[in-house]
Amino acid sequence: MKKIILTLLFSCQVMAELPKQAAIASAHPLATDAGHRILAQGGNAFDAAVAVSSTLAVVEQQSSGIGGGAFWLLHRAKDGKNVMIDGREEAPSKAHADMYLDKNGDVDRDKALYGPLAAGIPGEIAGLEHLAVNYGNLPLSISLQPAIEAAENGFKAYPRLIKHIKNKEKVLQRYPASMAIYMPNGKVPEVGDLIVQKDLATTLKAVAEQGKKGFYEGKIAELMVSASQQHGGIWTLDDLKSYEVKERQPITTNYRGYHLVTAAPPSSGGIAIATILNVLSAWDLTEMDQAKRIHLVTEAMRRAYRDRSIYLGDPDFVDIPTQLLTHPYYAEGIRAAIHPDKALPSSYLPGIGENPKGQDTTHFSIIDTDGNMVSATLTVNTGLASGFIAAGTGVLFNNEMDDFSAKPGEPNAFGLIGDEANKIEPKKRPLSSMSPTFVFSDDQVAVLGTPGGSRIITMVLLGLLDFFDGHPVDSWVSKPRYHHQYLPDRLYIEKDALSAETIKQLEAKGHEIQASSGTWGNMHAVYWNKQTGEVAAASDPRTTTGSAVVK
Ligand code: GLY
């Protein structure tokens, strides 16, 4: 028997063709170019991930940055290792559960979202060093070079960035170092204006020379801590020095012949996706009419987000019942309670307790010609984060502390609620929705993910279902989207996503539908056909700067 399995494995490997080209899809052409440049210099997918991440940290600061955090999901071809690098932000040691409550016990949204008190200790730089040292071929001094150039020489302002600067104008005006970058003459930049970041270039150079020490210790660390404390923040030098990246075992699950490798806690994404797919696996969605399919998918989303709000948090602080939540028997119980034609009001589900759509955070996907892969989602939380740049460093502080539950049952910026499992504690990492994912079958590989706050999980799910339906990569990223997150009890749909007839049928099943005035998400995905060796890449058509390049 063992021999037969080994022979089968061997014959599968012989059949598989390595990727004929490398594929990178990211949210900005400069970042995608940086990745390909590093591959051409002898780097692998992991070095390219360093270049893409750091360049996005310069040119797409509304979405991610070295003052923020990330999850990099890696597949190493030579030994098949899958691992998630957790560079998530961490609560400072002086953080406590009530830190954002006012004297009436209400959450002070300004404190939770703006200025240095909103910021967790960043993880991105530690993650980049970990990638380079443990998985890459090249030193940081080479793979950070494109980002250093982009910061030093500047890049052209574009509409999505400008929109975020306008939205955050009042907050940016509180901090001179933020104004100097985003509104140099006191004015919001226009399309094509050059955004130059000399201090950020200096900070990146310190990291290129000294590794993470250049950021977490010494002069840059001192400047960040004193700027934080001067403006009401609580970071300490020791918080920075003691920050460490963690390697997490990804969540895995199977769905109708596909094997998924996806984000582990402190992301909620992998567990939620596994629960939802387990629930759906008994139904042939491909054969179903649209309203029935959306109804069943929505009911599964509702239950998975309920579980998210109760059980999920930083796995180093809470016992997460991962086995239960990802087990097919658990899904069977959920499925049995789903009515084929009626929505269950969320208030009927035992649990706790406006959902703005996320346009922040960023995602990229990479496959190199050896078959190494990276699916990475990076964030500073909401658009342009806390709005606070520490003078002399160019580092925009995240506002990831808002991903904690500041008060049980109280919605955060994404309308998500949480309880004890995700309460604020010193050195804890806030629960995330970021869901970088790989899917493997005998002859195909998909790499995908997206930004979008609480909607990340359902966007990745819909991309996956589209792949399972047999559609190509440009379809996964462009498919119209819908979303349910338990509370508020509402089925959100993108503008023009569904026909009037489908909406009527869903309303008849009891769904309250809220059509969005726009779209959401910014998915970047790559695909590898292992039989032919062909690769493909696609960027979400919803934004104009997406850049998917195969070469
Ligand atoms: N800040 C968004 C997330 O991590 O889910």
CSV table of C-alpha atoms and ligand atoms in Angstrom, one decimal, residues 63 69 71 88-89 266-268 308 360-361 377-382 399-400 402-403 412 414 416 430-435 451-457, ligand 1:
chain,number,residue,atom,x,y,z
A,63,SER,CA,-3.4,50.6,3.1
A,69,GLY,CA,1.5,44.8,10.3
A,71,PHE,CA,0.3,38.2,7.5
A,88,ARG,CA,0.6,41.5,13.3
A,89,GLU,CA,0.7,44.6,15.6
A,266,PRO,CA,-4.9,36.0,15.2
A,267,SER,CA,-6.7,36.1,11.8
A,268,SER,CA,-10.3,35.0,12.0
A,308,ARG,CA,-15.9,34.9,15.2
A,360,ASP,CA,-7.8,50.0,3.3
A,361,THR,CA,-5.3,47.2,3.8
A,377,THR,CA,-2.3,40.8,3.3
A,378,LEU,CA,-0.8,43.9,4.9
A,379,THR,CA,-2.5,46.7,6.9
A,380,VAL,CA,-2.4,49.9,8.9
A,381,ASN,CA,-6.1,49.4,9.5
A,382,THR,CA,-8.4,52.2,8.3
A,399,ASN,CA,-4.6,52.3,14.3
A,400,GLU,CA,-4.9,48.6,14.6
A,402,ASP,CA,-9.4,49.4,17.0
A,403,ASP,CA,-9.4,45.8,15.8
A,412,ASN,CA,-15.6,48.8,15.8
A,414,PHE,CA,-15.9,47.8,10.5
A,416,LEU,CA,-17.6,44.0,14.0
A,430,PRO,CA,-5.9,42.2,17.8
A,431,LEU,CA,-8.1,39.8,15.9
A,432,SER,CA,-7.9,40.3,12.2
A,433,SER,CA,-10.0,39.4,9.1
A,434,MET,CA,-7.0,39.3,6.8
A,435,SER,CA,-7.3,36.0,4.9
A,451,PRO,CA,-8.2,44.1,1.6
A,452,GLY,CA,-11.7,45.2,2.9
A,453,GLY,CA,-12.0,45.1,6.7
A,454,SER,CA,-14.7,42.8,7.9
A,455,ARG,CA,-15.6,41.9,4.3
A,456,ILE,CA,-12.2,40.4,3.5
A,457,ILE,CA,-13.4,36.9,4.6
B,1,GLY,N1,-7.3,45.9,10.0
B,1,GLY,C1,-8.1,45.0,9.3
B,1,GLY,C2,-7.9,43.5,9.7
B,1,GLY,O1,-6.8,43.2,10.2
B,1,GLY,O2,-8.8,42.8,9.7
